[in-house]
Amino acid sequence: MVHEGRIEPQLAMKIVSTFDRVITEVLADKVKARLSFKGHLDTYRFCDEVWTFLIKDAVFKMDGSNNVQAEKVKIVSCNSKKPGET
């Protein structure tokens, strides 16, 4: 939408920031299900406070559900707080 000129970049950043905050709160409060997975760790890296994991032949196990398999999975993880926040 920014590239199309429909919204300003500042508004887009505010929307993303609000979404990130709200989705974190809702998931913490409402979701009680557990998920575990196994696979072969192909690559991992830590850059600019962000972890990236590339997993091959992943199998996801969810509470009360069938297993889900995937050939390749990419997991990106970062702190929920910005540097300097307590």
XYZ file of C-alpha atoms in Angstrom:
86
model
C 0.000 0.000 0.000
C 2.928 2.299 0.662
C 4.411 1.512 -2.751
C 1.057 2.254 -4.354
C 0.860 5.601 -2.550
C -2.310 4.630 -0.675
C -0.824 5.275 2.781
C 2.187 7.144 4.121
C 5.239 5.201 5.358
C 4.811 6.661 8.871
C 1.242 5.329 9.061
C 2.401 1.916 7.836
C 5.035 1.761 10.586
C 2.448 2.768 13.217
C 0.095 0.020 11.981
C 2.854 -2.613 12.122
C 3.954 -1.463 15.570
C 0.393 -1.562 16.917
C -0.218 -4.983 15.364
C 2.978 -6.388 16.907
C 2.024 -5.103 20.354
C -1.600 -6.272 20.221
C -0.916 -9.708 18.722
C 1.676 -10.387 21.428
C -0.818 -9.463 24.167
C -3.668 -11.499 22.666
C -1.560 -14.593 22.032
C -0.229 -14.483 25.602
C -3.733 -14.152 27.076
C -5.904 -16.307 24.800
C -3.834 -19.142 23.337
C -3.308 -22.124 25.628
C -2.301 -24.761 23.062
C 1.190 -26.219 22.941
C 3.300 -27.010 19.909
C 6.559 -28.911 19.649
C 8.677 -29.697 16.651
C 11.642 -31.781 15.608
C 13.832 -31.597 12.557
C 17.363 -31.261 11.288
C 18.939 -27.870 11.957
C 20.464 -26.858 8.635
C 21.576 -23.291 9.364
C 21.397 -20.833 12.212
C 22.581 -17.257 12.623
C 22.390 -14.396 15.098
C 22.656 -10.905 13.661
C 21.424 -7.565 15.021
C 19.654 -9.243 17.965
C 17.695 -11.533 15.586
C 17.983 -15.332 15.520
C 17.262 -17.170 12.261
C 16.932 -20.961 12.120
C 16.545 -23.008 8.939
C 15.173 -26.481 9.682
C 14.832 -29.380 7.239
C 12.356 -32.261 7.487
C 10.421 -30.653 10.336
C 7.579 -32.437 12.138
C 5.205 -30.292 14.208
C 3.162 -31.895 16.989
C 0.166 -29.971 18.302
C -2.122 -30.648 21.269
C -4.957 -32.969 20.232
C -4.149 -32.733 16.540
C -2.363 -34.642 13.816
C 1.302 -34.067 13.060
C 2.239 -31.615 10.335
C 5.357 -32.207 8.244
C 7.333 -29.690 6.225
C 10.388 -30.106 4.040
C 11.861 -26.713 5.021
C 10.975 -24.255 7.796
C 12.441 -20.844 8.578
C 12.032 -19.497 12.114
C 12.917 -15.878 12.875
C 13.023 -14.784 16.501
C 13.760 -11.471 18.181
C 13.366 -9.831 21.579
C 9.934 -8.447 22.352
C 11.572 -5.377 23.875
C 13.617 -2.805 22.037
C 17.238 -2.322 23.128
C 17.335 -0.132 26.227
C 13.828 -1.044 27.421
C 13.440 -2.762 30.785
